[in-house]
Amino acid sequence: MTGTALQNKAKPLLDGTLQLEVTSVSAQTDSITSITFGGALGELLPSYVPGSHLVVQYGTGANAYSLTGSGSAPTEYSISVLRIENGAGGSLAMHALCVGDLVQVSHPRSAFAPAATASHHLLIAAGIGITPVLSHARYAAEWGASASLIYVHRPGTGAHVAEARQLLGPGLTECLDRSSFQEVLTRQLTTQQLGTHLYVCGPNAFMDSVLKQARDLGWPKSLLHSEAFSGAALDDGEPFEVRLARSKVTLNVPAGVSLLGTLENAGLTVPNMCRKGICGECAVPVLRGEPLHRDLYLTDQEKDDNTTMMCCVSRSLGQELELDL
Amino acid sequence: MRTASQSPATGAGCEPGFRGVICVSFATTDALQDHDTGGMPRHDLRFAAATPEAIANLRSVLGHSRVGVRVVLAGPPADVHAAASVAAECGLVDEEMTLVCDEVGPRVIFCGHCHTSTTTDHPIGTNVDCQGCGTTLIFTDHFSRRVGGYLGFSAHAEEAA
């Protein structure tokens, strides 16, 4: 995950933090750099599920980045970061890191785990989307699980290409342009043995296209997994009223201001991180009313239940919403 | 075991890479006669019961199928559940399976002591003797989709020996 910047002033770090040292920095390509963090004594770090990400603090912000290792008994955490010149600053801060620098990072967080029951793992990555998928590939190689990878990258700009080749051998299909990818994708989506799970990471439009084609070809939702690295583009939304049942206050949420922002302005502390509907930290309990769910975190079932909402991006379908706050 | 008239009796009988609807009927059910496949190609299988041969045949058909396939199982509950259990083992998830059980039919009781399955017509809450270890089993509506049967456990376990 990249680009989930935080603009909070005072930022409480979430789910425990680790202070780690940068142990190596190496350029993957002109714009992608791999950075490795380790403990001062080279000690064992918390293990993680493949596809997990790490939240790394920089200056006044924090960004989430996919871990590229397999996750079992790690002594190092590795991330690969694409430099984005006009982003929120996280990628530039990561690219400025040097060996020996100290960083605060979260514990690894899992949101893109492999299915234990899969008979085969079909991995699909575009560009920097290779990072969580590489973690899956390493895990599959370590545990002898069946896996294949379609990797779309422009010639000379692909990160981790050599590792992908080594890990997957003939199971790797590299596509250097969209039309050859389309051909490979259609073939692979129609020839997978039963029990195959599909995992995709890349730009939103790329993932949407892959997932739509899979569904159109009869893939059930429970076999499809995706890892977003930026939230959906959202409009300002309609204004609504929110009643806080326990605080006994009613607040107005104007168009263009998030529910989270409104709660914070009223002096409430709501745990949050990405503020883009991805991380799931800012869940609030709904007592009454129907939320307009716009996040990528809750499952369809959870959205239908209307008992929880992500207050950073979601709003209200009706004029009033009541929360258990 | 016999295959339905729609498909030649060729063992696996299904073209490799099949991604249509596999309609499996057990015993005398005609529930799938007019089953709507939504325009997808249809492959029919009919078995007298979920015998080891029938299950092997189903496994082979599923092995030749590819993601996108749908399976519809119809007939007596015991046979349908046995087939559903095998389909799940082959990697099919709930969304890919439709079960059409007859209203009534024998139940499979899975012995929690020796793991033998015993088929019975007794209603839920009654006793049955295990065909494997002879223990008198009581069973409730505790059903396992994985083993395709109801849990049976010793009816007199707490009585003084």
Coordinates of C-alpha atoms in Angstrom, one line a residue:
Chain A
M1 CA 0.0 0.0 0.0
T2 CA 1.2 3.5 -0.8
G3 CA -0.3 6.9 -0.6
T4 CA -2.4 6.4 2.5
A5 CA -1.1 9.6 4.0
L6 CA -2.2 11.0 7.4
Q7 CA -2.6 14.7 7.9
N8 CA -3.1 14.5 11.7
K9 CA -1.3 17.0 13.9
A10 CA -0.9 15.0 17.1
K11 CA -0.6 11.5 16.0
P12 CA -1.1 8.6 18.3
L13 CA 0.6 5.6 16.9
L14 CA -1.6 2.6 16.6
D15 CA -1.4 -1.0 17.8
G16 CA 2.0 -0.7 19.5
T17 CA 5.1 0.6 17.8
L18 CA 8.5 -0.6 17.2
Q19 CA 11.6 1.6 16.9
L20 CA 13.7 0.1 14.1
E21 CA 16.9 1.0 12.3
V22 CA 17.3 1.2 8.6
T23 CA 19.7 -1.6 7.8
S24 CA 19.8 -1.3 4.0
V25 CA 18.6 0.9 1.2
S26 CA 18.9 -0.3 -2.4
A27 CA 17.5 1.1 -5.7
Q28 CA 15.2 -1.4 -7.5
T29 CA 14.6 0.9 -10.5
D30 CA 15.0 4.6 -11.2
S31 CA 11.9 5.3 -9.1
I32 CA 11.5 2.4 -6.8
T33 CA 13.7 1.9 -3.7
S34 CA 13.8 -1.1 -1.3
I35 CA 14.3 -0.2 2.4
T36 CA 15.0 -2.8 5.1
F37 CA 14.4 -2.2 8.8
G38 CA 15.8 -4.3 11.7
G39 CA 16.2 -4.2 15.4
A40 CA 19.3 -2.9 17.0
L41 CA 20.5 -6.4 18.0
G42 CA 19.2 -8.2 14.9
E43 CA 16.6 -9.8 17.1
L44 CA 13.5 -11.6 15.8
L45 CA 10.6 -9.3 14.9
P46 CA 6.9 -10.2 15.1
S47 CA 5.9 -12.6 12.3
Y48 CA 3.3 -11.5 9.9
V49 CA 0.8 -13.0 7.5
P50 CA 1.8 -12.7 3.8
G51 CA 0.3 -9.6 2.1
S52 CA 0.6 -7.6 5.4
H53 CA 1.6 -4.0 5.5
L54 CA 3.6 -1.8 7.9
V55 CA 2.7 1.8 8.9
V56 CA 5.9 3.8 8.8
Q57 CA 6.0 7.3 10.5
Y58 CA 7.7 10.2 8.8
G59 CA 7.8 13.8 10.0
T60 CA 4.1 14.7 10.6
G61 CA 2.6 11.8 8.7
A62 CA 2.5 8.0 8.4
N63 CA 2.2 5.8 5.4
A64 CA 1.3 2.1 4.9
Y65 CA 3.7 0.0 2.8
S66 CA 3.4 -3.7 1.9
L67 CA 6.0 -6.0 3.4
T68 CA 7.8 -8.0 0.7
G69 CA 9.0 -10.9 2.9
S70 CA 7.2 -14.2 3.5
G71 CA 6.5 -13.2 7.1
S72 CA 7.8 -16.2 8.9
A73 CA 10.2 -15.5 11.8
P74 CA 11.6 -12.3 10.2
T75 CA 14.6 -10.5 11.6
E76 CA 14.0 -7.7 9.1
Y77 CA 11.1 -5.9 7.5
S78 CA 11.5 -4.9 3.9
I79 CA 9.4 -2.5 1.9
S80 CA 9.7 -1.2 -1.6
V81 CA 8.6 2.4 -2.3
L82 CA 7.7 4.1 -5.5
R83 CA 8.7 7.8 -5.5
I84 CA 5.7 10.0 -6.1
E85 CA 6.9 13.6 -6.7
N86 CA 3.6 15.3 -6.0
G87 CA 2.2 13.0 -3.3
A88 CA 1.7 13.8 0.4
G89 CA 5.4 13.4 1.0
G90 CA 5.6 9.9 2.4
S91 CA 7.4 8.4 -0.5
L92 CA 9.9 11.2 -0.7
A93 CA 10.6 10.8 3.0
M94 CA 11.1 7.1 2.5
H95 CA 13.5 7.7 -0.4
A96 CA 15.5 10.1 1.8
L97 CA 16.2 7.4 4.5
C98 CA 19.8 6.3 5.0
V99 CA 21.3 3.2 6.7
G100 CA 21.4 3.8 10.5
D101 CA 18.3 6.1 10.6
L102 CA 15.8 5.3 13.2
V103 CA 12.1 5.0 12.3
Q104 CA 8.9 4.3 14.2
V105 CA 6.8 1.6 12.6
S106 CA 3.5 -0.2 13.6
H107 CA 3.2 -3.9 14.0
P108 CA 2.5 -5.5 10.7
R109 CA -1.2 -5.4 9.8
S110 CA -2.9 -8.1 7.7
A111 CA -5.6 -7.2 5.1
F112 CA -4.6 -9.3 2.1
A113 CA -4.0 -12.8 3.5
P114 CA -3.7 -15.9 1.4
A115 CA -6.6 -18.4 1.7
A116 CA -5.5 -21.5 3.6
T117 CA -7.8 -23.7 1.6
A118 CA -6.8 -22.6 -1.8
S119 CA -5.7 -25.3 -4.2
H120 CA -3.7 -22.7 -6.3
H121 CA -2.9 -19.1 -5.8
L122 CA -3.2 -17.0 -9.0
L123 CA -1.3 -13.7 -8.3
I124 CA -1.8 -10.7 -10.5
A125 CA 0.3 -7.5 -10.1
A126 CA 0.8 -4.3 -12.0
G127 CA 3.7 -1.9 -11.3
I128 CA 4.4 -1.3 -7.6
G129 CA 1.5 -3.7 -6.9
I130 CA 4.2 -6.4 -7.0
T131 CA 5.1 -5.7 -3.3
P132 CA 2.3 -7.6 -1.4
V133 CA 2.1 -10.2 -4.1
L134 CA 5.9 -10.9 -3.8
S135 CA 5.2 -11.7 -0.2
H136 CA 2.6 -14.2 -1.3
A137 CA 5.0 -15.8 -3.8
R138 CA 7.7 -16.1 -1.1
Y139 CA 5.3 -17.7 1.3
A140 CA 4.1 -20.2 -1.4
A141 CA 7.7 -21.1 -2.2
E142 CA 8.5 -21.6 1.4
W143 CA 5.5 -23.8 2.2
G144 CA 5.4 -25.6 -1.1
A145 CA 2.0 -24.1 -2.1
S146 CA 1.0 -23.9 -5.8
A147 CA 1.2 -20.4 -7.1
S148 CA 1.6 -18.5 -10.4
L149 CA 2.0 -14.8 -11.1
I150 CA 1.1 -12.5 -13.9
Y151 CA 3.2 -9.4 -13.6
V152 CA 2.6 -6.3 -15.7
H153 CA 5.4 -3.8 -15.8
R154 CA 7.0 -1.6 -18.4
P155 CA 10.4 -2.7 -19.7
G156 CA 13.2 -1.7 -17.3
T157 CA 10.8 -0.3 -14.6
G158 CA 9.7 -3.6 -12.9
A159 CA 10.8 -4.0 -9.3
H160 CA 11.7 -7.4 -7.9
V161 CA 11.7 -9.0 -11.4
A162 CA 14.7 -11.3 -10.8
E163 CA 13.2 -12.5 -7.5
A164 CA 9.9 -13.2 -9.1
R165 CA 11.6 -15.2 -11.8
Q166 CA 13.5 -17.2 -9.3
L167 CA 10.6 -17.8 -7.0
L168 CA 8.0 -18.8 -9.7
G169 CA 10.1 -20.1 -12.6
P170 CA 7.6 -21.1 -15.3
G171 CA 4.8 -20.0 -13.1
L172 CA 5.7 -16.3 -13.9
T173 CA 4.2 -14.6 -16.9
E174 CA 5.6 -11.1 -17.6
C175 CA 3.5 -8.7 -19.6
L176 CA 5.1 -5.6 -20.9
D177 CA 1.9 -4.0 -22.4
R178 CA -1.8 -4.0 -21.9
S179 CA -2.8 -6.0 -24.9
S180 CA -0.6 -8.9 -24.2
F181 CA -1.8 -8.8 -20.6
Q182 CA -5.4 -8.9 -21.7
E183 CA -4.7 -12.0 -23.7
V184 CA -2.9 -13.8 -20.8
L185 CA -5.6 -12.7 -18.3
T186 CA -8.5 -14.1 -20.4
R187 CA -6.7 -17.4 -20.9
Q188 CA -5.8 -17.7 -17.2
L189 CA -9.2 -16.8 -15.9
T190 CA -10.8 -19.5 -18.0
T191 CA -8.3 -22.3 -17.2
Q192 CA -7.9 -22.4 -13.4
Q193 CA -8.5 -25.6 -11.5
L194 CA -11.2 -25.6 -8.9
G195 CA -10.2 -24.0 -5.6
T196 CA -7.9 -21.4 -7.2
H197 CA -8.0 -18.1 -5.4
L198 CA -7.1 -14.9 -7.2
Y199 CA -5.1 -12.0 -5.7
V200 CA -4.7 -8.7 -7.4
C201 CA -2.8 -5.5 -6.5
G202 CA -2.1 -2.5 -8.7
P203 CA -3.8 0.8 -9.6
N204 CA -7.5 0.9 -8.8
A205 CA -8.6 0.9 -12.5
F206 CA -6.4 -2.1 -13.2
M207 CA -7.8 -4.0 -10.2
D208 CA -11.4 -3.1 -11.0
S209 CA -10.9 -4.3 -14.6
V210 CA -9.4 -7.7 -13.5
L211 CA -12.1 -8.3 -10.8
K212 CA -14.9 -7.4 -13.2
Q213 CA -13.6 -9.7 -15.8
A214 CA -13.2 -12.5 -13.3
R215 CA -16.8 -12.0 -12.0
D216 CA -18.1 -11.9 -15.6
L217 CA -16.4 -15.3 -16.2
G218 CA -18.1 -16.8 -13.2
W219 CA -15.6 -16.4 -10.5
P220 CA -17.4 -16.2 -7.1
K221 CA -16.5 -13.2 -4.9
S222 CA -15.1 -15.4 -2.1
L223 CA -12.2 -16.5 -4.5
L224 CA -11.3 -12.8 -5.3
H225 CA -8.9 -10.8 -3.1
S226 CA -7.6 -7.3 -3.8
E227 CA -5.3 -4.8 -2.1
A228 CA -6.1 -1.2 -2.7
F229 CA -3.4 1.4 -2.3
S230 CA -5.5 4.4 -2.7
G231 CA -9.0 5.1 -1.7
A232 CA -11.8 5.7 -4.3
A233 CA -12.3 9.2 -5.6
L234 CA -15.3 10.5 -3.6
D235 CA -17.6 13.5 -3.9
D236 CA -18.4 15.9 -1.1
G237 CA -21.6 14.2 -0.3
E238 CA -24.9 15.6 1.2
P239 CA -25.0 17.4 4.6
F240 CA -26.6 15.4 7.4
E241 CA -27.1 15.4 11.2
V242 CA -25.5 13.0 13.5
R243 CA -26.8 12.3 17.0
L244 CA -24.3 10.9 19.5
A245 CA -26.4 8.8 21.9
R246 CA -24.1 8.6 24.8
S247 CA -22.7 12.1 24.6
K248 CA -26.3 13.4 24.1
V249 CA -25.2 15.9 21.4
T250 CA -26.2 16.5 17.8
L251 CA -23.8 17.7 15.2
N252 CA -24.2 18.9 11.7
V253 CA -21.9 17.3 9.1
P254 CA -21.8 19.8 6.2
A255 CA -21.1 18.7 2.6
G256 CA -17.3 18.4 2.0
V257 CA -16.5 17.7 5.6
S258 CA -16.1 14.1 6.8
L259 CA -18.0 12.6 9.7
L260 CA -14.5 11.9 11.3
G261 CA -13.5 15.6 10.9
T262 CA -16.8 16.7 12.4
L263 CA -16.3 14.4 15.4
E264 CA -12.8 15.6 15.9
N265 CA -13.8 19.2 15.7
A266 CA -16.3 18.5 18.4
G267 CA -13.5 17.3 20.6
L268 CA -14.0 13.5 20.3
T269 CA -11.0 11.2 19.8
V270 CA -11.7 8.5 17.2
P271 CA -8.8 6.1 16.5
N272 CA -7.9 6.5 12.8
M273 CA -5.1 6.1 10.4
C274 CA -5.5 6.2 6.6
R275 CA -8.6 8.5 6.5
K276 CA -9.4 7.0 3.1
G277 CA -11.7 4.1 3.9
I278 CA -9.0 1.5 3.7
C279 CA -7.5 0.7 7.1
G280 CA -10.6 0.1 9.2
E281 CA -9.3 1.9 12.3
C282 CA -12.1 4.5 12.5
A283 CA -15.0 2.1 12.7
V284 CA -17.9 3.6 14.7
P285 CA -21.1 1.8 15.9
V286 CA -24.3 2.8 14.3
L287 CA -27.6 2.7 16.4
R288 CA -30.1 4.2 14.0
G289 CA -30.2 5.4 10.4
E290 CA -28.7 4.1 7.2
P291 CA -25.0 4.9 6.5
L292 CA -23.9 5.6 2.9
H293 CA -20.9 3.2 2.9
R294 CA -18.0 4.4 0.8
D295 CA -15.1 2.5 2.3
L296 CA -13.1 -0.4 1.0
Y297 CA -12.8 -2.1 4.4
L298 CA -16.2 -3.6 5.4
T299 CA -17.5 -6.6 3.6
D300 CA -20.8 -6.4 1.7
Q301 CA -22.5 -8.3 4.5
E302 CA -21.1 -5.9 7.1
K303 CA -22.3 -3.0 5.0
D304 CA -25.8 -4.5 4.7
D305 CA -25.9 -4.9 8.5
N306 CA -25.6 -1.1 9.0
T307 CA -24.3 -1.5 12.5
T308 CA -20.8 -0.2 11.8
M309 CA -19.4 2.5 9.5
M310 CA -16.0 4.0 8.6
C311 CA -16.5 7.6 9.7
C312 CA -13.6 8.9 7.6
V313 CA -15.3 8.5 4.2
S314 CA -18.9 7.1 4.8
R315 CA -21.8 9.4 5.3
S316 CA -25.6 9.1 5.7
L317 CA -28.3 8.1 3.2
G318 CA -31.0 9.8 5.3
Q319 CA -30.9 13.2 7.0
E320 CA -30.0 11.8 10.4
L321 CA -27.7 9.1 11.8
E322 CA -27.4 8.0 15.4
L323 CA -24.1 6.7 16.7
D324 CA -23.2 4.9 20.0
L325 CA -20.6 7.5 21.0
Chain B
M1 CA -24.2 -45.9 -11.6
R2 CA -25.5 -44.6 -14.9
T3 CA -25.1 -41.3 -16.7
A4 CA -28.1 -39.4 -17.9
S5 CA -29.2 -39.4 -21.6
Q6 CA -27.9 -35.9 -22.2
S7 CA -24.4 -37.1 -21.9
P8 CA -22.7 -40.2 -23.3
A9 CA -21.6 -42.7 -20.6
T10 CA -17.9 -42.0 -20.9
G11 CA -16.8 -42.1 -17.3
A12 CA -15.7 -38.5 -16.7
G13 CA -18.0 -37.6 -19.6
C14 CA -17.3 -33.9 -19.4
E15 CA -15.2 -32.0 -21.8
P16 CA -11.9 -30.8 -20.2
G17 CA -12.0 -27.2 -19.0
F18 CA -15.8 -27.3 -18.6
R19 CA -17.2 -24.0 -17.0
G20 CA -20.9 -24.6 -17.3
V21 CA -23.4 -26.1 -14.9
I22 CA -23.0 -29.7 -13.7
C23 CA -26.4 -31.0 -12.7
V24 CA -26.1 -34.1 -10.5
S25 CA -29.3 -36.1 -9.7
F26 CA -29.4 -38.9 -7.2
A27 CA -32.0 -41.8 -7.0
T28 CA -35.2 -40.9 -8.8
T29 CA -35.4 -37.2 -8.4
D30 CA -36.5 -35.1 -11.3
A31 CA -35.9 -31.8 -9.6
L32 CA -33.3 -30.7 -12.1
Q33 CA -35.4 -31.6 -15.2
D34 CA -36.3 -28.0 -15.9
H35 CA -33.3 -26.4 -14.0
D36 CA -32.5 -23.0 -15.6
T37 CA -28.8 -22.7 -16.2
G38 CA -29.0 -19.1 -17.3
G39 CA -27.7 -19.9 -20.8
M40 CA -24.7 -21.7 -19.6
P41 CA -23.8 -25.2 -21.1
R42 CA -25.2 -28.0 -19.0
H43 CA -23.7 -31.4 -18.1
D44 CA -25.9 -34.0 -16.5
L45 CA -24.9 -36.8 -14.2
R46 CA -27.3 -39.3 -12.6
F47 CA -26.4 -41.8 -9.9
A48 CA -28.5 -44.3 -8.0
A49 CA -26.8 -43.2 -4.8
A50 CA -23.6 -41.5 -3.5
T51 CA -21.7 -44.8 -3.8
P52 CA -17.8 -44.7 -3.8
E53 CA -18.0 -45.2 -7.6
A54 CA -20.4 -42.3 -8.0
I55 CA -18.2 -40.1 -5.8
A56 CA -15.1 -41.1 -7.8
N57 CA -16.9 -40.2 -11.0
L58 CA -18.0 -36.8 -9.6
R59 CA -14.4 -36.1 -8.4
S60 CA -13.1 -36.8 -11.9
V61 CA -15.7 -34.5 -13.5
L62 CA -14.8 -31.7 -11.1
G63 CA -11.1 -32.4 -11.7
H64 CA -11.6 -31.6 -15.4
S65 CA -13.7 -28.5 -14.7
R66 CA -12.4 -25.0 -14.3
V67 CA -13.3 -22.0 -12.1
G68 CA -16.5 -20.6 -13.3
V69 CA -18.3 -23.9 -13.1
R70 CA -21.5 -24.3 -11.0
V71 CA -22.7 -27.5 -9.5
V72 CA -26.3 -28.3 -8.7
L73 CA -27.0 -31.4 -6.5
A74 CA -30.4 -32.9 -6.2
G75 CA -31.9 -36.0 -4.5
P76 CA -32.1 -37.6 -1.0
P77 CA -30.4 -35.4 1.6
A78 CA -27.8 -38.0 2.6
D79 CA -26.6 -38.3 -1.0
V80 CA -26.7 -34.6 -1.7
H81 CA -24.7 -33.9 1.4
A82 CA -22.1 -36.6 0.7
A83 CA -21.6 -35.1 -2.8
A84 CA -21.5 -31.5 -1.5
S85 CA -18.8 -32.6 1.0
V86 CA -16.7 -34.0 -1.9
A87 CA -17.3 -30.9 -4.0
A88 CA -16.0 -28.7 -1.2
E89 CA -13.0 -30.9 -0.9
C90 CA -12.3 -30.4 -4.6
G91 CA -12.2 -26.6 -3.9
L92 CA -15.8 -25.5 -4.6
V93 CA -17.1 -22.7 -2.4
D94 CA -20.8 -22.2 -1.3
E95 CA -21.4 -19.7 -4.0
E96 CA -20.6 -22.4 -6.6
M97 CA -22.9 -25.0 -5.2
T98 CA -26.7 -25.3 -5.1
L99 CA -28.3 -28.1 -3.0
V100 CA -31.8 -29.3 -3.8
C101 CA -32.7 -31.9 -1.1
D102 CA -35.8 -34.1 -1.2
E103 CA -38.2 -33.1 1.6
V104 CA -37.7 -36.4 3.4
G105 CA -35.0 -39.1 3.3
P106 CA -32.6 -41.1 5.4
R107 CA -29.9 -39.3 7.4
V108 CA -26.3 -40.1 7.8
I109 CA -25.2 -40.3 11.5
F110 CA -21.4 -39.7 11.9
C111 CA -20.1 -41.6 15.0
G112 CA -18.0 -39.3 17.2
H113 CA -16.3 -42.3 18.7
C114 CA -15.2 -44.5 15.7
H115 CA -16.0 -42.0 12.8
T116 CA -18.2 -44.6 10.9
S117 CA -21.2 -43.3 9.1
T118 CA -24.6 -45.0 9.7
T119 CA -27.6 -44.3 7.6
T120 CA -31.0 -44.2 9.4
D121 CA -34.6 -43.2 8.9
H122 CA -35.0 -42.3 12.6
P123 CA -36.0 -38.8 13.4
I124 CA -33.7 -36.2 15.1
G125 CA -33.3 -36.7 18.8
T126 CA -33.6 -40.5 18.7
N127 CA -31.1 -43.3 19.0
V128 CA -29.3 -45.5 16.4
D129 CA -26.8 -48.3 16.8
C130 CA -23.4 -47.4 15.1
Q131 CA -22.6 -49.8 12.3
G132 CA -18.9 -49.5 13.2
C133 CA -18.5 -49.8 16.9
G134 CA -22.0 -50.9 18.0
T135 CA -22.3 -47.9 20.4
T136 CA -25.9 -46.7 20.9
L137 CA -25.7 -43.2 19.5
I138 CA -28.1 -40.3 20.1
F139 CA -28.1 -37.5 17.5
T140 CA -29.4 -34.0 17.5
D141 CA -29.6 -31.4 14.6
H142 CA -25.8 -30.9 14.9
F143 CA -24.9 -31.2 11.3
S144 CA -21.5 -31.2 9.7
R145 CA -21.2 -30.1 6.1
R146 CA -17.6 -31.4 5.9
V147 CA -18.6 -35.0 6.7
G148 CA -22.1 -34.6 5.3
G149 CA -23.7 -36.1 8.4
Y150 CA -25.2 -35.5 11.9
L151 CA -23.0 -36.0 14.9
G152 CA -23.9 -39.1 16.9
F153 CA -22.6 -39.6 20.4
S154 CA -22.9 -42.3 23.1
A155 CA -26.5 -42.2 24.4
H156 CA -25.6 -43.7 27.8
A157 CA -22.2 -42.2 28.4
E158 CA -23.2 -40.5 31.7
E159 CA -24.9 -43.5 33.3
A160 CA -23.1 -45.5 35.9
A161 CA -21.4 -48.5 34.5

